[in-house]
XYZ file of C-alpha atoms in Angstrom:
237
model
C -2.648 8.656 9.382
C -3.045 10.490 12.999
C 0.339 10.080 13.652
C 1.400 11.423 10.266
C -0.764 14.712 11.045
C 0.716 15.132 14.370
C 4.249 14.982 12.520
C 3.611 17.123 9.556
C 1.582 19.615 11.879
C 5.587 19.670 13.989
C 7.171 19.965 11.099
C 4.915 22.593 9.541
C 4.548 25.003 12.736
C 8.824 24.607 13.112
C 9.295 26.005 9.642
C 10.531 22.771 8.802
C 10.314 20.233 5.580
C 9.555 16.462 6.205
C 11.356 13.763 4.663
C 9.096 10.591 5.465
C 10.945 7.058 5.577
C 8.620 4.389 4.084
C 9.146 1.316 5.286
C 11.305 -1.358 2.932
C 10.847 -3.940 4.699
C 7.483 -5.565 3.714
C 8.519 -7.706 1.238
C 6.286 -9.904 -1.254
C 7.510 -13.587 -1.563
C 10.165 -13.018 -4.214
C 11.645 -10.125 -2.199
C 10.546 -7.402 -3.915
C 8.940 -4.551 -1.956
C 5.180 -4.724 -0.831
C 4.314 -1.042 -1.715
C 0.328 -1.656 -0.736
C 0.743 -0.088 2.396
C 2.909 3.074 0.935
C 0.378 3.775 -1.812
C -2.259 4.189 0.826
C -0.175 6.676 2.826
C 0.874 8.237 -0.160
C -2.931 9.071 -1.339
C -3.439 10.146 2.531
C -0.994 12.497 2.572
C -1.796 13.640 -1.076
C -5.250 14.224 -0.065
C -4.090 16.763 2.642
C -1.820 18.149 0.146
C 0.920 18.059 2.523
C 4.302 18.597 1.125
C 6.837 15.656 1.907
C 9.715 14.147 0.457
C 10.507 10.588 0.558
C 12.788 8.092 1.281
C 12.856 3.928 2.074
C 13.920 2.364 4.325
C 17.024 3.005 6.891
C 20.299 1.281 7.031
C 19.875 -1.622 4.480
C 22.809 -3.201 5.197
C 21.750 -4.079 8.391
C 18.472 -5.905 7.615
C 19.613 -9.114 7.818
C 21.456 -8.726 11.268
C 18.166 -7.057 12.889
C 15.234 -8.534 10.966
C 16.537 -11.691 9.141
C 15.802 -10.764 5.537
C 18.622 -9.195 3.677
C 18.368 -6.904 0.635
C 21.452 -6.225 -1.515
C 21.842 -2.919 -3.692
C 20.041 -3.642 -6.466
C 17.084 -4.942 -5.356
C 17.001 -1.928 -3.504
C 17.556 0.104 -6.456
C 14.687 -1.674 -8.163
C 12.802 -0.720 -5.245
C 13.511 3.098 -5.820
C 12.467 2.817 -9.055
C 9.111 1.298 -8.206
C 8.916 3.827 -5.793
C 9.231 6.830 -8.039
C 6.611 5.282 -10.665
C 4.117 5.458 -7.207
C 4.736 9.143 -7.070
C 4.795 10.583 -10.568
C 1.041 9.345 -11.058
C 0.319 11.707 -7.937
C -0.033 15.318 -8.669
C 1.285 16.956 -5.632
C 4.493 14.361 -5.163
C 5.083 14.244 -9.021
C 7.925 16.092 -8.485
C 8.581 15.311 -4.813
C 12.267 14.581 -3.949
C 13.426 11.096 -3.468
C 16.196 10.740 -1.004
C 18.629 7.000 -0.033
C 19.853 4.334 0.406
C 20.085 5.415 3.946
C 23.124 3.273 4.804
C 25.747 2.688 7.666
C 28.902 2.791 7.554
C 30.804 2.601 4.928
C 32.581 -1.042 5.497
C 33.010 -3.670 2.732
C 29.624 -5.040 2.744
C 28.070 -1.312 2.875
C 29.963 -0.044 -0.242
C 29.211 -3.509 -1.695
C 25.408 -2.280 -1.481
C 25.927 0.965 -2.513
C 27.681 0.199 -5.583
C 24.454 -2.114 -6.859
C 22.177 0.592 -5.323
C 23.851 3.421 -7.701
C 24.341 1.245 -10.828
C 20.279 0.181 -10.847
C 18.855 3.580 -9.304
C 21.589 6.150 -8.740
C 19.808 8.757 -11.294
C 16.509 8.161 -9.240
C 17.826 9.790 -6.031
C 18.098 13.536 -5.566
C 20.804 12.856 -2.809
C 22.619 9.680 -1.980
C 22.472 9.388 1.965
C 23.994 7.635 4.771
C 25.077 7.703 8.287
C 27.883 7.802 10.585
C 29.006 6.587 13.884
C 32.328 7.083 15.741
C 32.638 4.838 17.908
C 30.877 1.741 19.926
C 28.383 3.017 22.560
C 29.423 0.043 24.545
C 32.746 0.488 25.515
C 32.996 4.305 24.971
C 35.095 6.130 27.777
C 34.729 10.345 28.100
C 38.478 10.671 26.476
C 37.954 8.745 23.400
C 35.488 11.718 22.552
C 38.913 13.785 22.286
C 41.425 11.506 20.227
C 41.923 12.971 16.768
C 42.635 9.326 15.350
C 38.733 9.058 16.235
C 37.950 12.393 14.879
C 39.704 11.854 11.366
C 37.838 8.468 11.063
C 34.959 10.420 9.346
C 36.923 12.480 6.350
C 38.080 8.441 5.424
C 34.498 7.406 5.183
C 33.341 10.676 3.072
C 36.093 9.698 0.239
C 34.253 6.265 -0.047
C 31.045 7.102 -0.439
C 32.295 10.280 -2.760
C 34.001 7.277 -4.613
C 31.184 4.893 -5.251
C 28.552 7.974 -6.040
C 31.114 9.652 -8.557
C 31.350 6.600 -10.585
C 27.986 6.458 -11.445
C 26.635 9.564 -10.944
C 29.550 12.523 -11.084
C 28.186 15.531 -8.907
C 25.318 13.936 -7.266
C 24.570 15.809 -3.865
C 25.341 13.819 -0.702
C 23.718 13.960 2.429
C 25.026 12.937 5.671
C 21.623 12.186 6.795
C 22.553 10.787 10.512
C 25.305 10.833 12.744
C 25.724 9.647 16.021
C 28.612 9.897 18.857
C 28.291 6.114 19.409
C 26.335 3.306 18.476
C 23.580 1.181 20.073
C 21.905 4.136 20.739
C 24.409 6.414 22.471
C 25.886 6.159 25.635
C 24.237 7.692 28.778
C 26.022 10.909 30.751
C 28.297 10.672 27.244
C 26.373 10.811 24.076
C 24.042 13.352 25.441
C 26.467 15.411 27.273
C 29.101 18.384 26.584
C 31.753 15.858 25.591
C 29.798 15.208 22.850
C 29.631 18.712 21.088
C 33.462 18.046 20.046
C 33.034 15.024 17.562
C 29.812 17.142 16.311
C 31.982 19.675 15.784
C 34.133 17.970 14.003
C 31.628 16.522 11.938
C 30.180 19.671 11.062
C 33.555 21.323 9.810
C 34.984 18.586 7.851
C 31.670 17.967 6.093
C 31.735 21.479 5.057
C 35.236 20.578 4.018
C 34.385 18.267 2.197
C 31.275 19.944 0.130
C 28.767 18.485 1.885
C 26.427 20.772 2.255
C 23.675 19.085 4.132
C 24.092 17.005 7.673
C 20.925 15.582 9.989
C 21.011 15.318 13.691
C 20.271 11.876 14.802
C 18.406 12.065 16.869
C 16.037 14.899 17.910
C 13.716 13.422 20.427
C 13.210 10.087 22.524
C 15.789 7.330 21.114
C 18.509 6.479 23.247
C 20.849 9.153 24.322
C 21.837 10.947 20.987
C 18.922 13.246 21.096
C 18.810 16.823 21.433
C 16.118 17.596 23.979
C 14.782 15.413 27.185
C 11.729 14.019 28.078
C 10.475 17.414 29.009
C 12.047 19.116 25.578
C 14.856 20.765 27.669
C 17.949 21.415 25.632
C 20.933 18.935 26.836
C 24.337 20.272 27.052
């Protein structure tokens, strides 16, 4: 509760709107989502009259690799429907926005997951969310940030996401919810440097050109080397 209070107060004082991602990895024996802790959080948040939008999980395509538990697209869709049913009886959240599934780069397995999710729960979310990473942070060199071949990879990924989304919910909003220059938490002295600005500007331009009007920076603070400010809140180059 104290962590949520601090987070919400920061967003509120900054004139920002908070989207809170609930834990999707609390699972029942049949692999359905265990919503008990989420419901407690929702009730607390409602008691404080916090104006929050909601999401469930982060990069579900990586659950098997990182946590040893796989969740397919149709199951994730059912989980979102369950979350929607939790929100509706709570007056302050009966019309709260819901976003997802916050998938990673649209490789073959990720597209399959998105397809299953959209088939089951595409109408449940207010915007479809995904994340983009340009290059492997373990092997990147500074000149990679200027290669047009690398810059152009984003355009192809946008089209892949749009194709699946428009198959099930034509016209549904698509948001790029997380964009990083390099994976694995970023690369010291590169992802947090002036050089990374070229990839960021490329992202904004391509998304605007393709009609995607929301892009969220990943991360603001204290995660790897992709953040915008240092430990003393000084802006990075």
